[in-house]
Coordinates of C-alpha atoms in Angstrom, one line a residue:
X1 CA -183.6 108.4 87.6
X2 CA -181.5 110.5 89.1
X3 CA -178.5 107.8 89.8
X4 CA -175.6 109.7 90.8
X5 CA -172.0 108.7 88.6
X6 CA -170.3 105.9 90.4
X7 CA -166.4 106.6 90.0
X8 CA -164.0 104.4 91.0
X9 CA -160.5 105.8 91.1
X10 CA -158.0 106.1 93.4
X11 CA -159.9 109.0 95.3
X12 CA -163.0 106.8 95.8
X13 CA -163.8 106.6 99.1
X14 CA -164.0 110.0 99.0
X15 CA -167.7 109.3 97.1
X16 CA -170.1 109.2 99.7
X17 CA -169.0 113.6 100.2
X18 CA -171.0 115.8 97.8
X19 CA -168.9 117.8 97.2
X20 CA -166.5 115.3 95.0
X21 CA -169.3 114.8 92.9
X22 CA -169.4 117.3 90.6
X23 CA -166.0 119.7 91.7
X24 CA -167.3 122.4 89.0
X25 CA -171.0 122.0 90.0
X26 CA -172.5 125.2 91.1
X27 CA -173.5 125.0 94.9
X28 CA -170.8 122.2 96.1
X29 CA -167.7 123.8 96.0
X30 CA -166.4 124.5 99.5
X31 CA -163.0 126.3 97.0
X32 CA -164.1 128.1 94.7
X33 CA -159.9 129.2 93.3
X34 CA -160.0 125.2 92.1
X35 CA -162.5 126.0 89.4
X36 CA -160.1 128.6 87.9
X37 CA -160.5 127.8 84.3
X38 CA -156.5 127.2 84.2
X39 CA -156.8 124.1 86.4
X40 CA -157.7 120.6 84.6
X41 CA -161.0 118.5 84.8
X42 CA -159.0 115.1 85.8
X43 CA -157.1 116.9 88.9
X44 CA -160.0 118.6 90.0
X45 CA -160.7 115.4 92.7
X46 CA -157.4 115.3 93.4
X47 CA -157.6 119.0 94.8
X48 CA -160.6 119.0 96.2
X49 CA -160.0 115.8 98.0
X50 CA -156.3 117.2 99.6
X51 CA -158.9 120.1 100.7
X52 CA -161.1 118.2 102.2
X53 CA -158.5 115.9 104.3
X54 CA -156.7 119.2 105.3
X55 CA -160.2 120.4 106.7
X56 CA -160.2 117.0 109.0
X57 CA -156.5 117.7 110.1
X58 CA -157.2 121.4 111.4
X59 CA -160.8 120.1 112.6
X60 CA -162.7 121.9 109.8
X61 CA -164.2 119.3 108.0
X62 CA -168.2 120.8 109.9
X63 CA -167.7 123.8 108.5
X64 CA -167.1 122.7 105.3
X65 CA -170.3 120.2 105.6
X66 CA -172.3 123.4 106.5
X67 CA -170.2 125.2 103.0
X68 CA -171.7 122.2 101.1
X69 CA -174.8 121.3 102.6
X70 CA -174.4 118.1 103.6
X71 CA -174.9 118.8 107.0
X72 CA -177.4 121.1 108.4
X73 CA -175.8 121.1 111.4
X74 CA -172.3 121.5 110.2
X75 CA -171.1 124.1 112.5
X76 CA -172.3 122.2 115.4
X77 CA -170.4 120.0 114.7
X78 CA -167.1 118.6 117.2
X79 CA -164.1 117.3 116.0
X80 CA -162.0 116.7 118.7
X81 CA -158.6 116.2 116.8
X82 CA -159.1 112.9 116.2
X83 CA -157.7 113.3 112.9
X84 CA -154.6 115.1 113.0
X85 CA -154.1 112.4 116.3
X86 CA -153.8 109.7 113.6
X87 CA -151.2 111.0 111.2
X88 CA -148.6 112.4 113.9
X89 CA -148.7 108.9 115.7
X90 CA -148.7 107.3 112.0
X91 CA -145.4 109.9 111.2
X92 CA -143.7 108.9 114.4
X93 CA -143.9 105.2 113.6
X94 CA -142.8 106.0 110.1
X95 CA -139.8 108.2 110.8
X96 CA -138.3 106.0 113.6
X97 CA -136.1 107.2 116.2
X98 CA -134.0 108.6 113.7
X99 CA -132.8 108.7 110.6
X100 CA -129.2 107.9 109.2
X101 CA -127.4 108.3 105.3
X102 CA -125.7 105.2 104.4
X103 CA -123.3 104.5 101.7
X104 CA -122.5 100.5 101.4
X105 CA -118.8 100.3 102.0
X106 CA -118.5 103.1 103.8
X107 CA -118.0 101.4 107.2
X108 CA -115.5 98.9 105.7
X109 CA -113.1 102.0 105.6
X110 CA -110.7 101.6 108.7
X111 CA -106.6 101.0 109.0
X112 CA -105.6 100.7 104.6
X113 CA -109.4 100.8 103.0
X114 CA -109.6 100.4 99.0
X115 CA -109.8 102.9 97.2
X116 CA -113.9 102.4 96.6
X117 CA -114.7 101.9 100.5
X118 CA -112.7 105.8 100.8
X119 CA -114.5 107.1 98.6
X120 CA -117.6 105.5 100.2
X121 CA -116.6 107.1 103.0
X122 CA -116.4 110.3 101.5
X123 CA -119.1 110.7 99.6
X124 CA -120.8 109.6 103.1
X125 CA -119.6 112.4 105.0
X126 CA -120.0 115.0 102.4
X127 CA -124.1 113.9 102.1
X128 CA -124.5 113.8 106.6
X129 CA -123.1 117.1 106.3
X130 CA -125.5 118.6 103.5
X131 CA -127.9 116.6 105.2
X132 CA -127.6 119.1 108.6
X133 CA -127.1 122.3 106.3
X134 CA -130.1 121.6 104.8
X135 CA -132.5 120.5 107.7
X136 CA -132.5 117.4 106.8
X137 CA -134.5 115.8 109.8
X138 CA -137.6 119.0 109.5
X139 CA -137.8 118.3 106.1
X140 CA -138.8 115.2 106.2
X141 CA -141.3 116.0 108.7
X142 CA -143.0 118.4 106.6
X143 CA -143.1 116.3 103.4
X144 CA -143.8 113.2 105.6
X145 CA -146.8 114.7 107.4
X146 CA -148.2 115.7 104.0
X147 CA -147.4 112.3 102.1
X148 CA -149.7 110.8 105.2
X149 CA -152.0 113.5 105.5
X150 CA -152.9 113.9 101.1
X151 CA -151.6 110.6 99.8
X152 CA -148.6 113.0 98.2
X153 CA -145.6 114.8 99.3
X154 CA -143.0 116.8 96.3
X155 CA -138.9 117.5 96.9
X156 CA -137.5 119.8 94.2
X157 CA -133.6 120.0 94.7
X158 CA -131.9 122.9 93.0
X159 CA -128.6 124.5 93.2
X160 CA -127.8 127.7 94.3
X161 CA -124.5 129.2 93.6
X162 CA -124.6 131.9 96.2
X163 CA -124.7 128.9 98.9
X164 CA -122.3 126.7 96.6
X165 CA -124.8 123.5 97.8
X166 CA -127.9 122.0 96.9
X167 CA -131.1 123.1 98.4
X168 CA -133.4 120.9 99.5
X169 CA -137.4 122.2 99.7
X170 CA -141.0 120.3 99.8
X171 CA -144.2 121.5 97.6
X172 CA -147.7 122.0 98.4
X173 CA -149.0 118.7 96.4
X174 CA -151.3 119.9 95.1
X175 CA -149.5 122.5 93.4
X176 CA -148.3 119.5 91.9
X177 CA -149.3 118.8 87.3
X178 CA -147.1 116.5 85.8
X179 CA -147.9 115.1 82.2
X180 CA -147.8 112.0 81.1
X181 CA -148.2 110.2 77.5
X182 CA -151.3 109.5 76.1
X183 CA -151.3 106.0 76.0
X184 CA -152.1 105.6 79.6
X185 CA -149.0 102.7 79.8
X186 CA -146.8 104.9 83.0
X187 CA -146.3 103.4 85.8
X188 CA -145.7 104.7 89.6
X189 CA -142.1 104.3 89.4
X190 CA -141.7 106.1 86.1
X191 CA -140.5 109.5 85.9
X192 CA -142.7 112.1 84.0
X193 CA -140.5 114.1 81.2
X194 CA -142.8 117.0 81.8
X195 CA -143.5 118.5 85.1
X196 CA -144.7 121.5 86.2
X197 CA -145.5 123.5 90.1
X198 CA -148.5 126.1 89.5
X199 CA -150.3 128.6 91.5
X200 CA -152.2 131.8 92.1
X201 CA -150.7 134.9 93.8
X202 CA -153.6 137.0 94.9
X203 CA -153.9 140.8 94.4
X204 CA -151.9 143.2 96.5
X205 CA -153.9 146.4 96.5
X206 CA -151.4 147.8 98.9
X207 CA -148.2 147.0 96.5
X208 CA -150.5 148.0 93.3
X209 CA -149.7 144.5 92.2
X210 CA -152.6 142.2 90.8
X211 CA -153.3 138.7 90.4
X212 CA -150.5 136.6 88.8
X213 CA -150.3 133.2 88.3
X214 CA -146.5 131.2 88.7
X215 CA -145.5 128.5 87.2
X216 CA -142.3 126.6 87.7
X217 CA -141.8 124.1 84.7
X218 CA -139.2 121.5 84.9
X219 CA -138.9 119.7 81.1
X220 CA -136.8 116.9 80.1
X221 CA -135.8 117.1 76.6
X222 CA -133.1 117.3 73.4
X223 CA -129.8 119.7 74.6
X224 CA -130.0 122.4 72.4
X225 CA -127.0 125.4 71.0
X226 CA -126.4 127.9 74.1
X227 CA -128.1 130.6 75.3
X228 CA -127.1 133.4 77.2
X229 CA -129.2 136.5 79.4
X230 CA -131.1 139.5 77.5
X231 CA -134.2 141.8 77.3
X232 CA -136.7 142.3 74.8
X233 CA -137.8 145.7 73.7
X234 CA -139.7 146.1 76.4
X235 CA -137.2 145.3 79.1
X236 CA -138.3 141.8 79.9
X237 CA -135.9 139.5 80.7
X238 CA -135.3 136.8 78.3
X239 CA -132.4 133.9 76.9
X240 CA -131.4 134.2 73.5
X241 CA -129.0 131.8 71.4
X242 CA -125.4 132.7 71.3
X243 CA -124.4 132.9 67.6
X244 CA -121.1 132.7 65.5
X245 CA -119.0 135.1 63.7
X246 CA -120.3 133.3 60.5
X247 CA -124.3 132.8 62.1
X248 CA -124.2 129.7 63.2
X249 CA -125.0 128.4 66.8
X250 CA -123.0 128.3 69.1
X251 CA -122.2 125.2 71.7
X252 CA -122.7 125.2 75.5
X253 CA -118.9 123.7 76.4
X254 CA -118.6 120.0 76.7
X255 CA -120.9 119.5 74.4
X256 CA -120.3 118.3 71.2
X257 CA -122.5 117.8 68.0
X258 CA -123.0 115.3 65.2
X259 CA -122.5 116.1 61.9
X260 CA -124.7 113.7 60.1
X261 CA -127.5 113.4 62.1
X262 CA -127.5 116.9 63.2
X263 CA -127.8 115.5 67.4
X264 CA -126.1 117.6 70.4
X265 CA -124.7 115.1 73.2
X266 CA -123.0 116.2 76.4
X267 CA -121.4 113.3 78.6
X268 CA -122.3 114.2 82.2
X269 CA -119.4 113.4 85.1
X270 CA -121.5 111.0 86.3
X271 CA -121.7 108.8 83.2
X272 CA -118.2 108.8 82.0
X273 CA -118.1 107.9 78.5
X274 CA -122.0 107.7 77.9
X275 CA -123.0 110.6 76.1
X276 CA -126.4 111.6 76.4
X277 CA -128.9 113.8 74.2
X278 CA -130.8 115.1 77.3
X279 CA -131.0 117.6 79.9
X280 CA -133.4 119.7 81.1
X281 CA -134.1 122.8 81.3
X282 CA -135.8 124.7 84.1
X283 CA -138.4 128.3 83.4
X284 CA -139.9 129.9 86.4
X285 CA -142.5 131.8 84.7
X286 CA -145.8 134.4 85.9
X287 CA -148.5 135.8 84.1
X288 CA -151.8 137.4 84.9
X289 CA -155.1 136.6 85.4
X290 CA -156.5 139.1 83.5
X291 CA -154.2 138.0 80.3
X292 CA -156.2 134.2 80.8
X293 CA -158.5 133.3 79.1
X294 CA -160.7 130.3 79.4
X295 CA -159.5 127.8 77.4
X296 CA -155.7 128.3 78.5
X297 CA -155.4 125.6 80.5
X298 CA -151.8 125.2 82.5
X299 CA -150.1 123.1 80.5
X300 CA -150.6 125.0 77.0
X301 CA -150.3 128.5 78.7
X302 CA -149.4 131.9 76.3
X303 CA -145.8 132.2 76.2
X304 CA -145.7 135.7 74.7
X305 CA -147.4 136.8 78.2
X306 CA -145.2 135.7 80.4
X307 CA -142.9 137.7 82.7
X308 CA -139.6 135.5 83.2
X309 CA -138.1 135.1 86.9
X310 CA -134.6 135.7 87.8
X311 CA -131.9 133.4 89.7
X312 CA -129.5 135.0 92.3
X313 CA -126.4 134.9 89.9
X314 CA -128.4 136.6 87.1
X315 CA -129.7 133.6 85.3
X316 CA -132.8 134.2 83.8
X317 CA -134.9 131.0 84.0
X318 CA -137.0 131.1 80.3
X319 CA -135.4 127.6 80.0
X320 CA -132.5 128.0 81.6
X321 CA -129.9 124.6 80.9
X322 CA -129.7 122.5 84.5
X323 CA -126.8 120.8 82.5
X324 CA -128.1 117.4 84.1
X325 CA -130.3 114.5 81.7
X326 CA -133.0 114.5 84.8
X327 CA -135.4 116.2 86.5
X328 CA -134.4 117.4 90.1
X329 CA -138.4 116.8 91.3
X330 CA -139.1 114.1 93.8
X331 CA -142.9 112.8 94.3
X332 CA -143.3 110.6 97.1
X333 CA -146.5 108.4 97.9
X334 CA -147.4 106.7 101.8
X335 CA -148.1 103.6 99.4
X336 CA -147.6 101.8 96.7
X337 CA -150.1 102.8 94.1
X338 CA -152.1 100.2 92.1
X339 CA -150.5 99.2 89.0
X340 CA -151.3 102.2 86.0
X341 CA -152.0 105.0 89.1
X342 CA -149.5 107.6 90.5
X343 CA -151.2 109.2 92.9
X344 CA -151.4 107.6 97.0
X345 CA -153.9 107.0 99.3
X346 CA -154.3 109.1 102.6
X347 CA -153.5 107.4 106.2
X348 CA -157.1 108.6 106.7
X349 CA -158.5 106.9 103.2
X350 CA -160.0 103.9 104.5
X351 CA -161.4 105.4 108.0
X352 CA -163.0 108.6 107.1
X353 CA -166.3 107.7 107.9
X354 CA -165.5 106.2 111.0
X355 CA -163.8 109.5 112.1
X356 CA -167.3 110.9 110.9
X357 CA -168.9 108.7 113.2
X358 CA -166.5 109.6 115.8
X359 CA -167.8 113.2 115.7
X360 CA -171.6 112.7 115.3
X361 CA -171.2 110.4 118.1
X362 CA -168.8 113.4 120.6
X363 CA -171.7 115.7 119.4
X364 CA -174.0 113.4 120.9
X365 CA -172.2 112.6 123.8
X366 CA -171.9 116.5 124.7
X367 CA -175.6 117.6 123.9
X368 CA -176.2 114.8 126.8
X369 CA -173.3 115.9 128.6
X370 CA -175.3 119.0 129.4
X371 CA -179.1 117.5 130.1
X372 CA -177.2 116.0 133.0
X373 CA -175.1 118.0 133.3
X374 CA -178.2 120.5 133.6
X375 CA -180.9 118.5 134.2
X376 CA -184.2 118.8 133.1
X377 CA -186.7 119.6 135.5
X378 CA -190.8 118.8 135.4
X379 CA -192.8 121.4 139.2
X380 CA -196.4 120.4 139.8
X381 CA -197.6 122.5 142.8
X382 CA -195.0 124.9 142.9
X383 CA -195.2 128.8 143.8
X384 CA -193.6 130.0 141.0
X385 CA -192.3 134.1 141.5
X386 CA -194.1 136.9 139.6
X387 CA -193.1 139.5 137.7
X388 CA -194.7 142.9 139.4
X389 CA -194.5 144.7 136.3
X390 CA -195.9 142.5 133.6
X391 CA -197.3 139.9 136.4
X392 CA -196.2 137.0 135.0
X393 CA -194.0 133.6 136.0
X394 CA -190.4 134.5 136.2
X395 CA -188.7 131.7 134.1
X396 CA -187.8 129.1 136.4
X397 CA -183.5 128.8 137.0
X398 CA -182.0 125.9 138.2
X399 CA -178.9 126.7 140.4
X400 CA -177.3 126.3 143.9
X401 CA -179.3 127.8 147.1
X402 CA -182.7 127.5 145.1
X403 CA -185.8 126.7 146.7
X404 CA -189.3 126.1 145.7
X405 CA -191.9 126.0 147.9
X406 CA -194.6 123.0 146.5
X407 CA -198.3 123.0 148.0
X408 CA -199.7 120.1 149.1
X409 CA -198.9 117.0 146.4
X410 CA -196.7 119.2 144.9
X411 CA -193.6 117.4 143.3
X412 CA -190.2 117.4 141.3
X413 CA -189.9 115.2 138.7
X414 CA -185.6 115.0 137.4
X415 CA -185.0 113.2 133.7
X416 CA -181.9 111.0 134.2
X417 CA -179.7 110.9 130.8
X418 CA -176.9 109.6 132.4
X419 CA -177.3 106.5 131.1
X420 CA -177.8 107.3 127.4
X421 CA -174.5 109.7 127.8
X422 CA -172.8 106.4 129.3
X423 CA -173.6 104.4 126.2
X424 CA -172.8 107.4 124.1
X425 CA -169.1 107.5 125.8
X426 CA -169.4 103.4 125.5
X427 CA -169.9 103.9 121.6
X428 CA -166.9 106.7 121.4
X429 CA -164.9 103.0 122.5
X430 CA -165.8 100.9 120.3
X431 CA -165.5 104.1 117.5
X432 CA -161.5 104.2 118.2
X433 CA -161.2 100.4 117.9
X434 CA -162.2 99.8 114.7
X435 CA -160.5 103.4 113.6
X436 CA -157.2 101.6 115.5
X437 CA -158.0 98.0 113.9
X438 CA -158.9 99.7 110.1
X439 CA -156.2 101.7 110.4
X440 CA -154.0 99.2 110.8
X441 CA -152.4 101.7 113.2
X442 CA -153.7 99.1 116.9
X443 CA -154.9 99.9 119.8
X444 CA -151.8 99.5 120.9
X445 CA -149.9 102.0 119.0
X446 CA -152.4 104.4 119.7
X447 CA -151.8 104.5 122.9
X448 CA -155.4 103.0 123.8
X449 CA -154.8 99.5 125.1
X450 CA -154.8 99.0 128.8
X451 CA -151.2 97.7 129.0
X452 CA -152.8 94.5 132.1
X453 CA -154.3 93.6 129.5
X454 CA -151.1 92.1 127.8
X455 CA -150.4 88.7 129.2
X456 CA -146.4 89.1 128.2
X457 CA -143.5 90.8 125.4
X458 CA -145.1 88.1 123.2
X459 CA -148.5 89.1 123.1
X460 CA -147.7 92.9 122.6
X461 CA -145.7 92.0 119.3
X462 CA -148.6 89.8 117.9
X463 CA -150.8 93.4 119.1
X464 CA -148.4 95.3 117.0
X465 CA -148.7 92.4 113.6
X466 CA -150.4 95.1 111.8
X467 CA -148.7 98.0 112.6
X468 CA -145.0 96.5 111.6
X469 CA -146.4 95.5 108.6
X470 CA -148.2 98.9 108.0
X471 CA -144.6 101.0 108.4
X472 CA -142.9 98.4 106.7
X473 CA -145.1 98.7 103.7
X474 CA -145.3 102.7 103.9
X475 CA -141.2 102.6 104.4
X476 CA -141.1 100.2 100.6
X477 CA -143.1 102.5 99.5
X478 CA -140.4 105.6 100.2
X479 CA -136.8 103.7 100.0
X480 CA -136.3 103.8 96.3
X481 CA -137.7 107.8 95.9
X482 CA -134.9 108.9 98.9
X483 CA -132.0 106.3 96.6
X484 CA -132.9 108.4 94.0
X485 CA -132.8 111.2 96.0
X486 CA -129.6 111.3 97.6
X487 CA -128.2 109.9 94.0
X488 CA -129.4 113.4 92.8
X489 CA -128.1 115.7 95.1
X490 CA -124.7 114.2 94.5
X491 CA -125.2 114.3 90.5
X492 CA -126.4 118.4 91.8
X493 CA -122.7 118.8 93.3
X494 CA -121.2 117.1 90.1
X495 CA -123.1 119.5 87.9
X496 CA -122.0 122.5 90.0
X497 CA -118.5 121.5 90.1
X498 CA -118.6 121.4 94.5
X499 CA -115.7 120.8 96.3
X500 CA -114.9 117.6 98.2
X501 CA -117.6 115.6 95.7
X502 CA -116.0 113.5 93.2
X503 CA -116.3 112.7 89.5
X504 CA -117.8 109.4 88.3
X505 CA -120.6 107.2 89.4
X506 CA -123.0 108.0 92.0
X507 CA -122.6 105.8 94.6
X508 CA -126.1 104.1 96.0
X509 CA -126.4 105.9 99.3
X510 CA -129.5 105.5 101.2
X511 CA -131.9 106.8 104.2
X512 CA -132.1 104.5 107.1
X513 CA -135.2 104.5 109.0
X514 CA -134.9 104.1 112.7
X515 CA -136.8 101.4 114.8
X516 CA -140.7 102.3 115.3
X517 CA -141.5 100.2 117.7
X518 CA -139.6 99.9 122.0
X519 CA -137.3 97.4 121.9
X520 CA -135.5 95.8 124.1
X521 CA -132.1 97.2 124.5
X522 CA -130.9 94.9 127.1
X523 CA -131.7 91.9 125.1
X524 CA -129.9 92.7 121.5
X525 CA -126.8 94.2 123.9
X526 CA -126.8 90.3 125.4
X527 CA -126.9 89.2 121.7
X528 CA -124.5 91.3 121.0
X529 CA -121.9 90.3 123.2
X530 CA -122.2 87.1 122.7
X531 CA -122.3 86.7 118.8
X532 CA -119.3 88.6 119.0
X533 CA -117.4 87.0 121.7
X534 CA -118.7 83.8 120.4
X535 CA -117.2 84.8 116.6
X536 CA -120.1 84.9 114.4
X537 CA -121.2 88.5 114.8
X538 CA -117.6 90.4 113.6
X539 CA -117.4 94.1 115.5
X540 CA -119.0 96.0 113.0
X541 CA -122.1 94.4 113.0
X542 CA -122.3 94.4 116.1
X543 CA -122.3 98.4 116.8
X544 CA -124.7 98.4 114.1
X545 CA -127.2 95.8 115.9
X546 CA -126.4 98.8 119.0
X547 CA -126.8 101.5 117.1
X548 CA -130.7 99.9 115.2
X549 CA -131.7 99.6 119.1
X550 CA -130.9 103.6 120.2
X551 CA -127.5 103.6 122.0
X552 CA -125.9 106.6 121.5
X553 CA -123.4 105.7 118.8
X554 CA -122.9 108.7 116.6
X555 CA -120.1 107.1 113.7
X556 CA -119.7 103.1 114.2
X557 CA -116.1 103.5 112.6
X558 CA -114.8 105.8 115.8
X559 CA -116.9 104.0 117.7
X560 CA -115.6 100.3 116.9
X561 CA -111.4 102.4 116.8
X562 CA -112.3 103.4 121.0
X563 CA -113.5 99.7 121.4
X564 CA -110.1 98.5 119.4
X565 CA -108.0 100.4 121.3
X566 CA -109.0 98.7 124.3
X567 CA -109.4 94.9 123.6
X568 CA -105.9 94.4 125.4
X569 CA -106.9 90.4 125.4
X570 CA -107.5 90.7 121.3
X571 CA -104.6 92.2 120.5
X572 CA -102.4 89.9 122.4
X573 CA -104.6 86.6 121.2
X574 CA -103.4 88.7 117.7
X575 CA -100.0 88.5 118.7
X576 CA -99.7 85.0 119.5
X577 CA -101.7 84.5 116.0
X578 CA -99.1 86.6 114.3
X579 CA -96.0 87.7 116.0
X580 CA -96.4 90.9 114.2
X581 CA -95.9 93.1 116.7
X582 CA -96.7 96.4 113.9
X583 CA -100.2 94.7 113.3
X584 CA -101.2 95.1 116.7
X585 CA -100.4 98.4 117.4
X586 CA -101.9 99.6 114.5
X587 CA -104.8 97.2 115.7
X588 CA -104.8 99.3 118.8
X589 CA -104.5 102.4 116.9
X590 CA -101.0 103.0 118.5
X591 CA -98.2 104.8 116.0
X592 CA -96.0 102.9 114.7
X593 CA -92.7 102.1 116.7
X594 CA -89.3 103.6 116.9
X595 CA -87.2 101.2 115.1
X596 CA -84.3 101.7 117.2
X597 CA -86.0 101.2 120.4
X598 CA -85.4 96.9 121.2
X599 CA -88.6 95.0 120.6
X600 CA -90.2 93.5 123.8
X601 CA -91.6 90.0 123.2
X602 CA -95.0 90.5 122.8
X603 CA -96.4 88.3 125.3
X604 CA -96.5 85.3 128.1
X605 CA -95.9 82.8 125.6
X606 CA -93.5 84.8 122.8
X607 CA -91.7 84.5 125.9
X608 CA -91.7 80.9 127.0
X609 CA -91.0 79.6 123.1
X610 CA -88.1 82.5 123.1
X611 CA -86.4 81.2 126.3
X612 CA -86.5 77.7 125.5

């Protein structure tokens, strides 16, 4: 009967677009490179969705519609940046005012901290210094905007010997391909054992290079013998195993071979006493597109036709042992995926059709405003100018200062379309409210709500309720991934034997988000003053609350030390309670007193007691 196939998956919200029905069908695909032979069929819908969403973000959805035959008037479609504004607004609320790396226990590293507290403070300082060098806030902006727009984002971490630190890089999720088990039991919280970053490099005629396919592969596999840099007979760089004089394979430093099982184990710095049998291998290779057959998929490309790339330190990236037991790649999803799914859902997903309606209304409004600003005029009994050459009446144009001579009974009628224009503008407001409600960003979050319509601050909190729930859900989907990323940063520095990174278990560092809505700073300050003054809140907790409220406190520990250095009344109470002059000096941050200097009474009460 010609019915279309009903597909229900994570991209079903795009099924109303003909381009999503069958990406390989000729004439329906707006980007032919997606149908390359190396792209698996199961990834075509995902890549098509990414391209379509990117078109909405760059105001090119009309051009895509015109190419695919979805809309005959697609090239005349008005797109005024509503999709991009929605993405940028969601990004601002997700990130908050600032992002801070914290390690539990570091805030207590004062006075005479324990070994764990001192180590936590040192790791926190190291992570923050690394984040500053790697421009972490900028990387967050790049990756999270991609995640909100496309539903997914990808980070990779790599040890750079020349710089002596871990490099952080963001990737287009359209380049990311993961290999999952065939049993279908994977969960969104699981990690694949093999992932690829694949893209085509176009031909460069001026440089004389042909079109190529580049694939970076991370594979978690059993530990093998040591390898070294080598070359083929044709001079191409490869890695080759190292053999001893007796012909046996040589193990890498620190590895152990179990003779009974033949398994190689390795003790990693972050897991002392727990040998592992796995390591991560990195392969970075290129293929000429002309050497690939139609049956060559990205998962099983012919390795004998590959050309391996070389790292900055000269290591050939042909199954290079990274000496870590994890894949240094993080896949971020915009939301919490459904059970059995591993791909995220973009913020535009639920309101994409509403954005189409809004664009169509803007297009109609543009046409109506043209007839309202330059109205259609009907003349009856007018004397029109004549072209002296042809003898035909000249076209009538309406402009300022135009005068027409009308005969007896002549008239002029003007077509008034202002009522239709007003109705279209009202429909635009209705669609914006609908988009704000269905995306959960709310009209208050988008800034389209009239402030005078809110009777109180409590009413504003109720209006922002859906936005609070949205931001909470988005941050929950990311908290675990960023904790893993910071753990990988620590372990890669340990594997690279970077200076200042202690060996042992990794500390549970977290990325703390700033407040996403304006905070009543005066109310928070009053609450902290009362709570700390009454003794029901510690100074540490009060300073943390002030930080979260947006006060310019860079380091909580330094701020606490500054407060205590001027807290003379609290020092006097400490003197009354302990009678220990050394404890008071330590509290105020003063050096130890010279033992030859005679002591003086600590307070008025102490002096009264001594005199009596």
